[in-house]
Short mmCIF file of C-alpha atoms in Angstrom, two decimals:
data_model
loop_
_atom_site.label_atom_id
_atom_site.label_comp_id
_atom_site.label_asym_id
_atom_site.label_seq_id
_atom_site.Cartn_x
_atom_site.Cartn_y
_atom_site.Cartn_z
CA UNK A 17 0.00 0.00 0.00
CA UNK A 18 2.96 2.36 0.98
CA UNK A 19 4.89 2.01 -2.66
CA UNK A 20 1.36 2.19 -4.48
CA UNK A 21 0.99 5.73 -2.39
CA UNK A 22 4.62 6.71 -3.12
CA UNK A 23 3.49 6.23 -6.85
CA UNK A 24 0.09 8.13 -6.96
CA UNK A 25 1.55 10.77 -8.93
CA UNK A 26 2.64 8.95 -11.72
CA UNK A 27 -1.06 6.78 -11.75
CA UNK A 28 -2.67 10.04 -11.81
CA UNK A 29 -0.58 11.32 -15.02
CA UNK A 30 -1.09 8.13 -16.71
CA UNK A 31 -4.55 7.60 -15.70
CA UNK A 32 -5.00 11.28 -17.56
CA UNK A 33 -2.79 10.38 -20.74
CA UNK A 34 -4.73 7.10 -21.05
CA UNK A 35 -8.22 8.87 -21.25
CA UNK A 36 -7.27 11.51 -23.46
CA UNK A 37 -6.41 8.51 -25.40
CA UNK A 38 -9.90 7.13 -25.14
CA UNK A 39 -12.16 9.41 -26.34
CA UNK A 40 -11.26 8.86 -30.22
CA UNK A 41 -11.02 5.00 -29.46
CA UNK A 42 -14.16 4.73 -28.45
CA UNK A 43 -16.14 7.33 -30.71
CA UNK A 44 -14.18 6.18 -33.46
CA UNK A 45 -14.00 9.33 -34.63
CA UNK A 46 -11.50 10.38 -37.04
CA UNK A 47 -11.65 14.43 -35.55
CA UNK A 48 -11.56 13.67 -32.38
CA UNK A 49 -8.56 11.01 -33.09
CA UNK A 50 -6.69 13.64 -34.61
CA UNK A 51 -7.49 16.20 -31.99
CA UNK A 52 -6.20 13.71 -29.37
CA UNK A 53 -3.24 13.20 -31.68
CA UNK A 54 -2.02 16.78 -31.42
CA UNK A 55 -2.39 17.09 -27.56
CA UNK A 56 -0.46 13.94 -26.93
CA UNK A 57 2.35 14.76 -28.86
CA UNK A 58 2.46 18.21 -27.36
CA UNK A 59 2.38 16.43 -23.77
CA UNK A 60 4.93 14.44 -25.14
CA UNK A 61 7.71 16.95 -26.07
CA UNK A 62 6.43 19.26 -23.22
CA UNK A 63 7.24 16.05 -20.74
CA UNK A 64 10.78 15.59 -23.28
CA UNK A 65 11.52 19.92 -22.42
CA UNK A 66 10.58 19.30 -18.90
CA UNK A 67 13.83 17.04 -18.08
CA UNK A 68 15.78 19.77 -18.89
CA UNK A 69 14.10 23.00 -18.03
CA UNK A 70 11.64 21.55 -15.20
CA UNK A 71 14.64 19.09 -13.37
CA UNK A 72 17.47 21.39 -14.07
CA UNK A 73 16.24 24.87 -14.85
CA UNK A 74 18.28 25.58 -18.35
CA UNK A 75 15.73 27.23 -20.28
CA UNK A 76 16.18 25.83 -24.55
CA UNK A 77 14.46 28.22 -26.40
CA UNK A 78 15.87 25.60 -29.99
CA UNK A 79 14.56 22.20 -28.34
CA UNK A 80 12.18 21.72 -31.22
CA UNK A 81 15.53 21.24 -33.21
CA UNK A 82 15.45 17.50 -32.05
CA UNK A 83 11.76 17.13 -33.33
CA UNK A 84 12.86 18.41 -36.83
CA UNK A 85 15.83 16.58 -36.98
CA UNK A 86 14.63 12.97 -36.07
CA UNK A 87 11.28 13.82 -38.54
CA UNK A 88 14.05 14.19 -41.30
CA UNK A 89 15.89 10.95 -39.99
CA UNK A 90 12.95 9.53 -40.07
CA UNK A 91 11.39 10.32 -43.37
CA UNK A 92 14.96 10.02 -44.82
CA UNK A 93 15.15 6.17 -44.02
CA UNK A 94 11.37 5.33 -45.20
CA UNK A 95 11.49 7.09 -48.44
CA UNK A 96 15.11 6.55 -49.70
CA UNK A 97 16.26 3.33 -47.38
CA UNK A 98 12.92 1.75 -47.44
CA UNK A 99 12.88 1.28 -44.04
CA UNK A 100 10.11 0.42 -42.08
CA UNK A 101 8.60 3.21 -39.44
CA UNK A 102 9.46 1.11 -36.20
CA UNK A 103 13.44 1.25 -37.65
CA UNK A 104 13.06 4.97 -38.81
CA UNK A 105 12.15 5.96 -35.25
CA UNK A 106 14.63 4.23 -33.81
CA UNK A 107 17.62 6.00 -35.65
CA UNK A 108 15.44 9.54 -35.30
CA UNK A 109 15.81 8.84 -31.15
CA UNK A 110 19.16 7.66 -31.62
CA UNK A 111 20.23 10.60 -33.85
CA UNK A 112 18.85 13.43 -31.71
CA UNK A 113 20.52 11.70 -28.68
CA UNK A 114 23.75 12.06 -30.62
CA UNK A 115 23.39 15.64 -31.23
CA UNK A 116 22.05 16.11 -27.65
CA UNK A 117 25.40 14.42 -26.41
CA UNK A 118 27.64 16.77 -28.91
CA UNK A 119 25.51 19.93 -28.21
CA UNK A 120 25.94 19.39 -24.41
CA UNK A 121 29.43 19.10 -24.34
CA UNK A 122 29.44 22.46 -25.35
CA UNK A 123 26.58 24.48 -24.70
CA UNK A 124 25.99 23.37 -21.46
CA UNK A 125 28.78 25.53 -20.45
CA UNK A 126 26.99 28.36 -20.60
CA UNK A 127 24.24 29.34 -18.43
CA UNK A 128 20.87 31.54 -18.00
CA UNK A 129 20.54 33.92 -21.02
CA UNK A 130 23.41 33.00 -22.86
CA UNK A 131 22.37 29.11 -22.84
CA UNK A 132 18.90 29.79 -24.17
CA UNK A 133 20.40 32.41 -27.22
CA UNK A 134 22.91 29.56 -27.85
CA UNK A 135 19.95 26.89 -28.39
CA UNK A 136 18.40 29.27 -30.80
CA UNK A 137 21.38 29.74 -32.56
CA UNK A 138 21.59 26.10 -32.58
CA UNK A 139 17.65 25.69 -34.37
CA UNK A 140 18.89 28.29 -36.94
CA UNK A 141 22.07 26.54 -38.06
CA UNK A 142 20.54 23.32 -38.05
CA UNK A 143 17.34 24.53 -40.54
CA UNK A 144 19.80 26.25 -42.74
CA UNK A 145 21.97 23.57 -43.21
CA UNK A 146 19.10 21.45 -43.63
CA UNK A 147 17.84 23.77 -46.00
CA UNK A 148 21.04 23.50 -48.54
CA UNK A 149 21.62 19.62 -47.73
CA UNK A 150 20.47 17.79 -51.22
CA UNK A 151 19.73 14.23 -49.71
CA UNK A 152 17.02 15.79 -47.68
CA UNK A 153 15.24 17.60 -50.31
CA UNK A 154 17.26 20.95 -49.55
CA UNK A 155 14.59 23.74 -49.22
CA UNK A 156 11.77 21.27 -50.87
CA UNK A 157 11.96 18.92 -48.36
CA UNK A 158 11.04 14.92 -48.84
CA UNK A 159 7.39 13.77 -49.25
CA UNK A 160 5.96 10.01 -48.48
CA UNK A 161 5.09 7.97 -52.00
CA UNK A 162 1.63 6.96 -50.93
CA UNK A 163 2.96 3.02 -51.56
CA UNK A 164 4.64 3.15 -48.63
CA UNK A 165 1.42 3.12 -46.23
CA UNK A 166 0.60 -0.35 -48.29
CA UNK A 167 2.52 -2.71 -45.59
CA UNK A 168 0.67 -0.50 -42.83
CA UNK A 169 -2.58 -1.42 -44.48
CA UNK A 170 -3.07 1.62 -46.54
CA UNK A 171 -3.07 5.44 -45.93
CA UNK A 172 -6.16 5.39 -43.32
CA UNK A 173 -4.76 2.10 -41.08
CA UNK A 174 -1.20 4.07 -41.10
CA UNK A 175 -3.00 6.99 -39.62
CA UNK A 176 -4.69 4.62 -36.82
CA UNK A 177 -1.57 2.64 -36.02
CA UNK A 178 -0.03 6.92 -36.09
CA UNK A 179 -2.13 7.57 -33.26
CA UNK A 180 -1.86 3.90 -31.10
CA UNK A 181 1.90 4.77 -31.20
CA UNK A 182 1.88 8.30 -30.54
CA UNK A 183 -0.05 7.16 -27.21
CA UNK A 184 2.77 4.42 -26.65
CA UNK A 185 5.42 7.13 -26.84
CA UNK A 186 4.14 9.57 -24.71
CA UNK A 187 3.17 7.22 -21.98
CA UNK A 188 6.51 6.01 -22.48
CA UNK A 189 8.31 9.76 -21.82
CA UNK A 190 5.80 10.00 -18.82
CA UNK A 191 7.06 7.21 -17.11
CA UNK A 192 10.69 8.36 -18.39
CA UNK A 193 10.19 11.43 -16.33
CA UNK A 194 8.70 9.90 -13.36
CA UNK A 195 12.05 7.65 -13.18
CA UNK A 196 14.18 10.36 -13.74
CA UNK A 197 12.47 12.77 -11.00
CA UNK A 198 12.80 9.93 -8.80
CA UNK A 199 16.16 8.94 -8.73
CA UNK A 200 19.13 9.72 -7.68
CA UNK A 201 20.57 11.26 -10.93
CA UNK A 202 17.20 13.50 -10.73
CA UNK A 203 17.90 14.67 -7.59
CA UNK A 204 21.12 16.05 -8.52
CA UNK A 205 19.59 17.43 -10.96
CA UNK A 206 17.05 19.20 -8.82
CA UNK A 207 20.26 20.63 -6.94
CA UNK A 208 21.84 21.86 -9.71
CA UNK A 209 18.67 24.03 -10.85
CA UNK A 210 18.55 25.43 -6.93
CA UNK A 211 22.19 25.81 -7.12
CA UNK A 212 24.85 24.59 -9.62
CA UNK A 213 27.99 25.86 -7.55
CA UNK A 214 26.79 24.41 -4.42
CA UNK A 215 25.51 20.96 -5.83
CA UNK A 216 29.01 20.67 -7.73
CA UNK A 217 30.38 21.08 -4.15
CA UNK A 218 28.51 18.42 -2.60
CA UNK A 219 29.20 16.27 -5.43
CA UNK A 220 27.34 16.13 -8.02
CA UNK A 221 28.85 15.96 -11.45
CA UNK A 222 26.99 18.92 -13.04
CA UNK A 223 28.61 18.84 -16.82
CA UNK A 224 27.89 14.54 -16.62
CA UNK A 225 24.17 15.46 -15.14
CA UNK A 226 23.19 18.15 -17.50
CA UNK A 227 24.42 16.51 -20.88
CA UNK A 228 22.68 13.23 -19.77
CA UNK A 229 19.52 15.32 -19.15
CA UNK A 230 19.86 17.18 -22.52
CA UNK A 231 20.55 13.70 -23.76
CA UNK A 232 17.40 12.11 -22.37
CA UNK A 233 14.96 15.13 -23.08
CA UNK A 234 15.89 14.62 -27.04
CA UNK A 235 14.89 11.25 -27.43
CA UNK A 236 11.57 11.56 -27.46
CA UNK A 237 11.05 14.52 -29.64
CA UNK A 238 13.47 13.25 -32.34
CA UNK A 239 11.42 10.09 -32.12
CA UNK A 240 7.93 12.15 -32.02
CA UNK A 241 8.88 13.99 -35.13
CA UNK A 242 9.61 10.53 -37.29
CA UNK A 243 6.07 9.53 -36.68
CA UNK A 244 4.33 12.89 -36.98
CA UNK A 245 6.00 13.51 -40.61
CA UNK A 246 5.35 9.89 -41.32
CA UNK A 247 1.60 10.59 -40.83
CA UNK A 248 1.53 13.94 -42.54
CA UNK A 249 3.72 12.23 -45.57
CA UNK A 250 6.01 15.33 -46.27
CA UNK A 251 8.56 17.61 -44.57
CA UNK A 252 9.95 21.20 -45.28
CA UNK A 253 12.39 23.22 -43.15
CA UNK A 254 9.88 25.42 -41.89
CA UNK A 255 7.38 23.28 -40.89
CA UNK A 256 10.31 21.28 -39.70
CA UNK A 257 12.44 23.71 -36.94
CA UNK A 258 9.61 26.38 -36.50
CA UNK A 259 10.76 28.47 -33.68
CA UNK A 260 7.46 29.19 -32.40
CA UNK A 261 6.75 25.68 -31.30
CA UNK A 262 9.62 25.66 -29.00
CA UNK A 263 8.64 29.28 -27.00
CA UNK A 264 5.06 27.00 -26.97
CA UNK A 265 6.74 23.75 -25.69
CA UNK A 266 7.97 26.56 -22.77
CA UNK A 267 4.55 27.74 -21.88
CA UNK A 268 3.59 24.39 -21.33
CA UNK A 269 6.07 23.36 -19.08
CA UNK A 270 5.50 26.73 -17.13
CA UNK A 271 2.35 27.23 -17.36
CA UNK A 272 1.67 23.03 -15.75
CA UNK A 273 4.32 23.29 -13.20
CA UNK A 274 8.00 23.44 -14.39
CA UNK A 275 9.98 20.53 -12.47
CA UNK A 276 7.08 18.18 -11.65
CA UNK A 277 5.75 15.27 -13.75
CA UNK A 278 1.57 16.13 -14.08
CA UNK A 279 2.61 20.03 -14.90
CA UNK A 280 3.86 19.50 -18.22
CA UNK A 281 0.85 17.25 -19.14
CA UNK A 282 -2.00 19.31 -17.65
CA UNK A 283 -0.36 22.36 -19.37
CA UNK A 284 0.01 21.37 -22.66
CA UNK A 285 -3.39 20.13 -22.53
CA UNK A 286 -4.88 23.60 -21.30
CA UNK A 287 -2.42 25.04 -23.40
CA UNK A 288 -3.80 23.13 -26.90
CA UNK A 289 -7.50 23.72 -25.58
CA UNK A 290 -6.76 27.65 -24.97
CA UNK A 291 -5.17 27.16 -28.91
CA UNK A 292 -7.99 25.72 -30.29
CA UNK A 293 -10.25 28.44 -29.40
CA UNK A 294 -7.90 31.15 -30.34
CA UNK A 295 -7.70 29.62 -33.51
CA UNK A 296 -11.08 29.23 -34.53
CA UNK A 297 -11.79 32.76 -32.99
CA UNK A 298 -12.10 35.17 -36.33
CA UNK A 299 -10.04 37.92 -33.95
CA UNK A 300 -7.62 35.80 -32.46
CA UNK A 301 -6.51 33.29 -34.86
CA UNK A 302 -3.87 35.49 -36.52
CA UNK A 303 -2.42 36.56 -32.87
CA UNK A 304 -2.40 33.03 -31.09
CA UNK A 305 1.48 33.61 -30.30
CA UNK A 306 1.00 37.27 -28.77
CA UNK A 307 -1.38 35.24 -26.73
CA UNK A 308 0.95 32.55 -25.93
CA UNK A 309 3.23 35.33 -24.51
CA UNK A 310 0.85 37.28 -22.51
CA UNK A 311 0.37 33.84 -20.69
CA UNK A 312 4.08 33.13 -20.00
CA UNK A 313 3.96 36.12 -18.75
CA UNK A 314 1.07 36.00 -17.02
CA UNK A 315 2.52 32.53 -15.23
CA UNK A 316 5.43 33.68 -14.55
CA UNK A 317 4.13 37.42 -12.69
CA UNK A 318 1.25 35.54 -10.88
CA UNK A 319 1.91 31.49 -10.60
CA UNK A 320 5.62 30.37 -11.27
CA UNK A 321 5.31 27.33 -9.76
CA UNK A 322 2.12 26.88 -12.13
CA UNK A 323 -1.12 24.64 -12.04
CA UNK A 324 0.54 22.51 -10.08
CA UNK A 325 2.30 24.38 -7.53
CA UNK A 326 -1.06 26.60 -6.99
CA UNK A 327 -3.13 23.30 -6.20
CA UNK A 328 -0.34 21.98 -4.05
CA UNK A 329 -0.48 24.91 -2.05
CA UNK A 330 -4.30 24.98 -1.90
CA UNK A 331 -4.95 21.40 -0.97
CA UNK A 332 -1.41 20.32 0.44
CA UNK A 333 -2.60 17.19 1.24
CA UNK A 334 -3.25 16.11 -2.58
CA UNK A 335 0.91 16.20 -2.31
CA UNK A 336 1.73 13.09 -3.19
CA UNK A 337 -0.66 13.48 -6.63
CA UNK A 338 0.37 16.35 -7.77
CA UNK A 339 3.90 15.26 -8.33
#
């Protein structure tokens, strides 16, 4: 009874993740499916962001550089190795990991402001080589012959089996950052984001912690992106490394709870609800981002500690949920 209590937090996120789930497989409903599509994989690469910026408070402004990069591994190996998706993901994961590792040697270094302009300068350099690299299309990207969905069953079982795995992966990151929160690595992580000098003092290997973090938060967005450009069945540079995304993977984090494991999935669901509006809102749609900015803000002023930290200080004893 004692370990299932010392695990209610993570039942509670994955309790949440598993209905969102759900709704389309039960209404079979192909809007809803896709609805539920695009808030999982923002929960997952808000949960991926989260084990760096939420565990040890390095804020990447160029995370979504992992997500284009593995959706370019990805589509790279299906179309021109004829490699199957499961193989394609794989080497997207294992490819953004690599970069991660390289990155982290070197970025890492720096800290606060000049860490997060370094990530962007990172996104930019990456889409523009992309951009002028031939074997990926160069600025016209790669694009899906339709024959490939044929072993998946056709076009409209690919986009099914799309959506069973996108709920596989981001249950899988959930439990990814439960583990990590949870263990000894996290807590030196944890120290490092209170105080780098002091946990470095008391022994924790900061430069080791933080690349392995980095590391660990770009698997699952390098391996999000191989599926998500699998199921749209094209990929451009822009739609690819867009900048925006990764200022909205931020809100999420912040606006949930930076640092715990529900805040990142209860704020990028708010988050894609509050989007959803905005964007079918005739004087909003065309200002969604100023939006998204007025609520950083607006967390940040009123609720750092976010959805999560406000209910944990109004009903303390719901601690051990809202982890």
């Amino acid at each position: 009874m004692n370990t299932l209590r010392n695990h209610l937090g993570l039942i509670a996120s994955l309790v949440i993740v598993v209905l969102i789930g759900l709704g389309p497989i039960v209404s079979q409903n192909a809007a809803s499916r896709e609805v539920a599509f695009t808030v999982l994989r923002a929960i997952a690469l808000a949960s991926g962001l989260n084990i760096l910026l939420g565990y040890t408070g390095y804020v990447s402004f160029g995370h979504i550089v992992f997500f284009g990069l593995g959706g370019y591994i990805g589509l790279y190996m299906i179309t021109a190795q004829g490699q199957s998706l499961w193989v394609a993901m794989l080497l997207a994961g294992l490819s953004s990991a690599i970069l991660a590792f390289l990155l982290g040697k070197s970025i890492l270094r720096l800290r606060g402001a000049y860490f997060a302009l370094a990530t962007i300068g990172v996104n930019e350099a990456v889409r523009a080589f992309i951009n002028n690299f031939e074997p990926f299309g160069g600025p016209i990207g790669m694009s899906v012959n339709f024959g490939v969905y044929q072993k998946y069953g056709g076009a409209m079982q690919a986009l099914n089996m799309s959506f069973y795995v996108m709920l596989a992966l981001t249950i899988v990151v959930v439990i990814m950052s439960y583990l990590v929160k949870t263990s000894k690595f996290g807590l030196g992580l944890l120290a490092i984001r209170e105080d780098e000098d002091a946990a470095e003092v008391m022994g924790v290997p900061a430069p080791d912690s933080k690349t392995w973090a980095y590391v660990l938060s770009a698997i699952i967005p390098g391996m999000v992106g191989a599926l998500f450009f699998f199921k749209n069945g094209s990929i451009e540079p822009a739609e690819a490394f867009p900048l925006h995304t990764s200022i909205e993977m931020i809100v999420m984090v912040m606006l949930g709870g930076q640092g715990t494991v529900l805040g990142p999935l209860l704020g990028a669901a708010g988050y894609q609800r509050l989007r959803g509006l905005l964007l079918i809102n005739p004087l909003f749609k065309n200002i969604q981002l100023a939006v998204s900015g007025v609520v950083l803000l607006i967390v940040i002023l009123f609720i750092p500690a976010g959805v999560v930290g406000w209910l944990r200080r109004r009903w303390p004893q719901w601690r051990r949920v809202l982890q």
